[in-house]
XYZ file of C-alpha atoms in Angstrom:
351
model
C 0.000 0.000 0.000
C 2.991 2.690 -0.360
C 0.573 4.710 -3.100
C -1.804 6.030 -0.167
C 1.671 5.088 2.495
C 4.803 6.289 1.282
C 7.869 4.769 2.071
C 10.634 7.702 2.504
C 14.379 6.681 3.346
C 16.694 8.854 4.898
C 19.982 7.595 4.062
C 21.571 9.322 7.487
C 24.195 11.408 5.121
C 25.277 8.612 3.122
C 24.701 8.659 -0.485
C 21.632 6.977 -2.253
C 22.048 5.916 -6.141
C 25.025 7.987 -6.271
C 23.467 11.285 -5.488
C 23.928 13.212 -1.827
C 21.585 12.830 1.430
C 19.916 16.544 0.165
C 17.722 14.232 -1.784
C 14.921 13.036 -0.066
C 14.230 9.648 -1.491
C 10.354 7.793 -1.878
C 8.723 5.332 -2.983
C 5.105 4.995 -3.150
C 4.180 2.911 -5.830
C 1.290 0.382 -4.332
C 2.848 -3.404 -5.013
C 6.192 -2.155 -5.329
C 9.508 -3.917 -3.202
C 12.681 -2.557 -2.636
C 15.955 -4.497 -1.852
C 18.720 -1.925 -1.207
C 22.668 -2.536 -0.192
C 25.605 -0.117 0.855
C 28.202 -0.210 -2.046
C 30.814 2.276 -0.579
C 30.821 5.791 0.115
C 30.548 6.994 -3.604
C 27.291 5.250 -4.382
C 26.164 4.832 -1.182
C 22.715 2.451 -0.859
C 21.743 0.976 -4.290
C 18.542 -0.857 -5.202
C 19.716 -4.077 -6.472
C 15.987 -4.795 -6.793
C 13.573 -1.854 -7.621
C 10.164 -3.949 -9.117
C 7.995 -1.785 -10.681
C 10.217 1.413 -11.359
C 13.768 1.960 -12.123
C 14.954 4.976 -10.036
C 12.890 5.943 -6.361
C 11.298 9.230 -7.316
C 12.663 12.359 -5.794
C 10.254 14.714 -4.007
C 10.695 18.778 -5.278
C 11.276 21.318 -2.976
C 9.125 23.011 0.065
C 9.593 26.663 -0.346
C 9.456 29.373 -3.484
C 10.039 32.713 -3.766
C 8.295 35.196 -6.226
C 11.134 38.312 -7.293
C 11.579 41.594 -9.460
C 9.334 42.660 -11.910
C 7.091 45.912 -12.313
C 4.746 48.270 -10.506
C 4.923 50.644 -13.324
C 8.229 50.830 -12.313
C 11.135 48.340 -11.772
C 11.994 46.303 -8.559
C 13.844 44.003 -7.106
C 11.987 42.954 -3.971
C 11.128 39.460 -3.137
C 8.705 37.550 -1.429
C 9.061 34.228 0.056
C 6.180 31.294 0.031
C 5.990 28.973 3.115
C 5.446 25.459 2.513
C 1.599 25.847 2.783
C 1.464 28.066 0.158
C 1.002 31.608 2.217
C 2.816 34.374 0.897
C 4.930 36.542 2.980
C 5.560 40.316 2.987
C 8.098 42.205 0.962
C 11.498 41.666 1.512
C 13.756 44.458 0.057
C 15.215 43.814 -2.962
C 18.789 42.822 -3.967
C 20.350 43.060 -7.509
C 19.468 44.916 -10.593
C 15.575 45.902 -10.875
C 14.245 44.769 -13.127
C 11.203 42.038 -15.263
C 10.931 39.660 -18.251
C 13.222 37.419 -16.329
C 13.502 33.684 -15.477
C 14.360 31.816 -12.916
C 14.948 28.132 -11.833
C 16.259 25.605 -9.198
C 19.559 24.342 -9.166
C 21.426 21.739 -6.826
C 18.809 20.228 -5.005
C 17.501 23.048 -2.827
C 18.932 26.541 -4.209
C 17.434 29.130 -7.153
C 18.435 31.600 -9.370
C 16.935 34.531 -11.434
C 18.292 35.421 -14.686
C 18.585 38.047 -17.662
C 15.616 40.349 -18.412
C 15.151 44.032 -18.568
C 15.581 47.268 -16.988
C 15.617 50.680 -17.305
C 19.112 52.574 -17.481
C 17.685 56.331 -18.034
C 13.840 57.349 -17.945
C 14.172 57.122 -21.872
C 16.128 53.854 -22.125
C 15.801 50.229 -21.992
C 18.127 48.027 -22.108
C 18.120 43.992 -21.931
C 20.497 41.890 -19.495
C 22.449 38.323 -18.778
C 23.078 39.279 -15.010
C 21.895 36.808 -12.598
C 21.255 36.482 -8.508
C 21.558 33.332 -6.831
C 19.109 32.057 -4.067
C 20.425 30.490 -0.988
C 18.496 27.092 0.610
C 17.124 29.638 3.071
C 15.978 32.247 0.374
C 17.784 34.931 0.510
C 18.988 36.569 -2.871
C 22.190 37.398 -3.514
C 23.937 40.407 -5.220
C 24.506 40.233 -9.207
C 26.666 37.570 -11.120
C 28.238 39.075 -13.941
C 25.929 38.157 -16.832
C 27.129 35.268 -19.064
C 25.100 34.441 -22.647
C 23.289 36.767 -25.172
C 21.573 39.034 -22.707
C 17.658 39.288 -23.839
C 14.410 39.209 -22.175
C 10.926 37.269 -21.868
C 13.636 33.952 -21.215
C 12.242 31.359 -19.309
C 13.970 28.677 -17.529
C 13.995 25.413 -15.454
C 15.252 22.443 -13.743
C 16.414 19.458 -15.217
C 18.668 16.642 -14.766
C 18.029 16.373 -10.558
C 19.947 19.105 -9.561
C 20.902 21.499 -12.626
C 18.726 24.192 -14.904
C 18.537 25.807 -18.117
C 17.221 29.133 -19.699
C 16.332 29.200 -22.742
C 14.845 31.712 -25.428
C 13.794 35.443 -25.523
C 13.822 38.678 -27.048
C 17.320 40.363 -27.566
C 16.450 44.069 -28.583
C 12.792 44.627 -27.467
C 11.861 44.515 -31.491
C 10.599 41.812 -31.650
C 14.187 39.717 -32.401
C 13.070 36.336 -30.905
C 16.134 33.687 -30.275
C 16.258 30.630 -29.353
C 19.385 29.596 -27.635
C 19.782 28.099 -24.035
C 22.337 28.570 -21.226
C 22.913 25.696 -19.117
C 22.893 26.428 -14.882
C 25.170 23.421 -13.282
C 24.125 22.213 -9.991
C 26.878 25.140 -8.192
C 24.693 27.754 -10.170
C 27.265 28.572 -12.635
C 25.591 29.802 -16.027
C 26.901 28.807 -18.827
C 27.609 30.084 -22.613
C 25.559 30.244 -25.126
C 23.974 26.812 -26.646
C 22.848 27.136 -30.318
C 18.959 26.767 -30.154
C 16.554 24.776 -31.446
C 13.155 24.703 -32.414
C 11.616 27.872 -33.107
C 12.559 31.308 -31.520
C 10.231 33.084 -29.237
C 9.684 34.823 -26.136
C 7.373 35.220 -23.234
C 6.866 31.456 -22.707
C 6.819 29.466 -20.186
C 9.329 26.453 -18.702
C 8.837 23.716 -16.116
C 10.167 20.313 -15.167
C 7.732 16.732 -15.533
C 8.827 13.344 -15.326
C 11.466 13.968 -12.032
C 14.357 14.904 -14.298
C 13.149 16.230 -17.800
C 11.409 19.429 -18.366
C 9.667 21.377 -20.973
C 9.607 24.956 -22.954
C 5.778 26.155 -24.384
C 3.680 28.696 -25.795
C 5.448 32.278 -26.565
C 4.973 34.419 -29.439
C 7.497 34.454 -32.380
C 5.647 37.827 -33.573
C 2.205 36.167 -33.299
C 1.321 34.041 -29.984
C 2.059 30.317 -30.266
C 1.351 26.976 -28.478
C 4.991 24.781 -29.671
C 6.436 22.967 -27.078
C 9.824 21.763 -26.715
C 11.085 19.035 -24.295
C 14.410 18.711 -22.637
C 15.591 15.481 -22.152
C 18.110 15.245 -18.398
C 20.431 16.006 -19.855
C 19.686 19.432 -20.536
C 19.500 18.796 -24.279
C 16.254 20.930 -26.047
C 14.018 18.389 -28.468
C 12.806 20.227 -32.058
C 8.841 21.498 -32.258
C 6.594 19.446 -31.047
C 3.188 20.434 -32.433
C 1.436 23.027 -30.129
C -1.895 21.935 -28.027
C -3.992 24.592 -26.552
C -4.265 28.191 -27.155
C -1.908 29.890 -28.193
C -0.672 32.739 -26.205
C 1.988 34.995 -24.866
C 3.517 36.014 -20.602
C 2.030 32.285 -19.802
C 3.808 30.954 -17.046
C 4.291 27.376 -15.670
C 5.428 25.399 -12.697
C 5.553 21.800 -11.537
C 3.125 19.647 -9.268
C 1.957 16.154 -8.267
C 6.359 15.346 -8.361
C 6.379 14.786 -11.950
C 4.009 16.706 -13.388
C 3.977 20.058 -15.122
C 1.507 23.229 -15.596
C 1.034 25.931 -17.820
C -1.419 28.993 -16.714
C -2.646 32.383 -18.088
C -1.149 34.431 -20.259
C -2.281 36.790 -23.015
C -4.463 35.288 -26.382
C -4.658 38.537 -27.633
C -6.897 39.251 -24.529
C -6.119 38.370 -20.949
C -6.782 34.926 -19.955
C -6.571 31.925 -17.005
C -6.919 28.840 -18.757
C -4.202 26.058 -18.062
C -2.930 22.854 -19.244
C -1.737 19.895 -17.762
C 2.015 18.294 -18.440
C 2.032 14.673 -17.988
C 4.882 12.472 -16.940
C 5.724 11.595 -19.750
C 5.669 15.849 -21.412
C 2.670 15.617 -23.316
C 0.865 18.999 -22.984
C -3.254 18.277 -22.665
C -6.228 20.510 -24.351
C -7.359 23.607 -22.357
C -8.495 23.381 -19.326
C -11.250 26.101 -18.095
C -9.429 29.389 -16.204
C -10.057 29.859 -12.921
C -9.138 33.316 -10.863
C -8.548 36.299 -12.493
C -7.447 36.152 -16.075
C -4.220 38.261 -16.366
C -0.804 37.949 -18.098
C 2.819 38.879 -16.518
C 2.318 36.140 -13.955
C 5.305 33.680 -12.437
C 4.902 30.830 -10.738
C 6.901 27.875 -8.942
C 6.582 24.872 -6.653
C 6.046 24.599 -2.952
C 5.202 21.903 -0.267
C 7.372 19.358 -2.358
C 4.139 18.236 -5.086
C 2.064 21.466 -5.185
C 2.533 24.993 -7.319
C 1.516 28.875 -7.335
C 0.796 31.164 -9.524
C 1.383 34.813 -8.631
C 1.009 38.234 -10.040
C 0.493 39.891 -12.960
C -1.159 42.534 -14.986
C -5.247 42.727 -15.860
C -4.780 46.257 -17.248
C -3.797 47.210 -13.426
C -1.145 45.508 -11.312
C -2.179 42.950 -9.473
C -0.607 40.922 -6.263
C -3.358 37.618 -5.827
C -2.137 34.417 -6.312
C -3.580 30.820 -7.289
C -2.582 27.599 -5.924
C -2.045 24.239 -8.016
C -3.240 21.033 -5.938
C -1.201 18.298 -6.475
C -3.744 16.746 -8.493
C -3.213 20.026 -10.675
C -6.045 21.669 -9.886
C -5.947 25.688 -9.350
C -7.598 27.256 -6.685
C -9.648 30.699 -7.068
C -8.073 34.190 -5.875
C -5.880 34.031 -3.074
C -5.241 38.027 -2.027
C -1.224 38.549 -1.236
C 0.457 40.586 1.156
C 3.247 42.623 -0.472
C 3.510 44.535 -4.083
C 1.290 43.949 -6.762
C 3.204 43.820 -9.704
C 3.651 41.631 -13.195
C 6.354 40.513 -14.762
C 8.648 39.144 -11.876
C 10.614 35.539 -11.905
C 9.660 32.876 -9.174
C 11.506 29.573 -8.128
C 11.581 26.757 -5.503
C 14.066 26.158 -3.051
C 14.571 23.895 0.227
């Protein structure tokens, strides 16, 4: 019965399948039996018998933070998310102000924004590669030189276990979509540029599915678009595959359920909340009916280890209410948020 009574192993700060003791490791797959040994300090415990799956299942982090964006003008003030999903107050901001940013875990429990765009002079814009790091305990830290093609309307996310990857954008503001991706290793070093693939947009969303794999959709290439692009753990990006659900632009996405994925809101042309499901296996699903307020500019991330938020965004007004995602995927009406109401801003998980 380990589907409704979960076996979790805590391997005491040995190693479990080669991989550190910040894992937490579970199994809850009803029928299932696990036979595990110690095989030294570098692999630690191994299943030498693992019916019914091949790897134990890691569980996601318990904590998220929502950061930058715009209130009309350009911040850099966080806000942290407990692991029930509450919202805290602003915390003052760190690192260049600024939106149109992504952000991402990395090595197991930590986060990091990067690129985007800010405002140098009250007539200027200009677009950035700069990044800030987030600590296991969520606290931002000042800017990393920016490596990569700097550009806005990125997104990014985990893959692999414990590394991430941002990928896409805008480079001048004009409407000069790319495609390439930077890979984040699991220290939270960004890396160069990676020639892209599939087709160039911007203002799409990224999140992870299937425990290790994740998965770039919607965007507009000049018109709003519903392509999808996997990445396999590796961090390698898959071509187009064909786009399900409508198309749209500022849609923003998040993991749940441990290896499922989410897409929500956005802008068809006019403001929206309708969402689609990622299975476990990165197939996006038809439309599913919006619930809260429809809005685009909005970020979102996991929290609680299986469940996901949406927050922020822009209705034609800023707006600071968030919606949770069950781990059954389900979204939740209006939740109202302490702290700024803004769109635009990056959000991330951490432990």
């Amino acid at each position: 019965n380990w589907g409704t009574n979960a076996i979790t192993i805590d391997s005491n700060g040995l190693n479990y399948q080669g991989d550190d003791d910040t894992w937490t490791v579970k199994y809850d797959t009803d029928g299932q039996s696990v036979n595990i040994v110690y095989s030294g300090s570098t692999n630690g415990w191994i299943p030498i018998e693992d019916d019914t799956v091949t790897d134990a299942p890691y569980i996601g982090n318990d904590e998220g933070i929502f950061a930058f964006g715009t209130t009309g003008s350009y911040t850099a003030i966080s806000n942290l998310v407990s692991n029930t999903g509450v919202v805290s107050t602003d915390v003052t901001g760190v690192g260049t102000a600024r939106r149109y940013l992504g952000a991402c875990e990395y090595g197991d429990d930590k986060g990091i924004f990067g690129y985007g765009q800010y405002r140098d002079s009250p007539t200027s814009i200009t677009r950035t590669a700069v990044s800030n790091l987030v600590s296991n305990a969520g606290v931002v830290a000042t800017d990393v030189t920016g490596v990569g093609t700097a550009r806005e309307g990125s997104a990014a996310c985990s893959y692999g276990g414990d590394k991430g990857i941002f990928g896409y954008g805008d480079d001048d503001g004009n409407g000069n979509q790319v495609s390439m991706t930077n890979l984040v290793s699991n220290a939270g070093v960004v890396a160069t540029d990676v020639t892209g693939v599939g087709t160039a947009r911007s203002h799409l969303g990224a999140c992870e599915y299937g425990t290790d794999t994740a998965i770039f959709g919607f965007g507009t290439d000049g018109s709003v678009t519903n392509v999808s692009n996997l990445v396999s753990n590796a961090g390698v990006v898959a071509t187009d595959t064909t786009g399900v659900g409508s198309a749209r632009r500022e849609v923003a996405a998040c993991g749940y359920g441990y290896d499922k994925g989410i897409f929500a809101f956005g802008s068809t042309g006019s403001y929206t909340a309708i969402s689609n499901l990622v299975s476990n296996v990165g197939v996006v699903a038809t439309d599913t009916t919006g619930v809260g307020t429809v809005r685009n500019g909005v970020a979102a991330c996991e929290y609680g280890y299986d469940k996901g938020i949406f927050g922020y965004g822009y209705t034609g007004s800023y707006v600071g209410m968030t919606n949770l995602v069950s781990n059954a995927g389900v979204v939740a009406t209006d939740v109202s948020v302490v702290g700024t109401a803004r769109s635009q801003p990056g959000a991330c998980s951490f432990n």
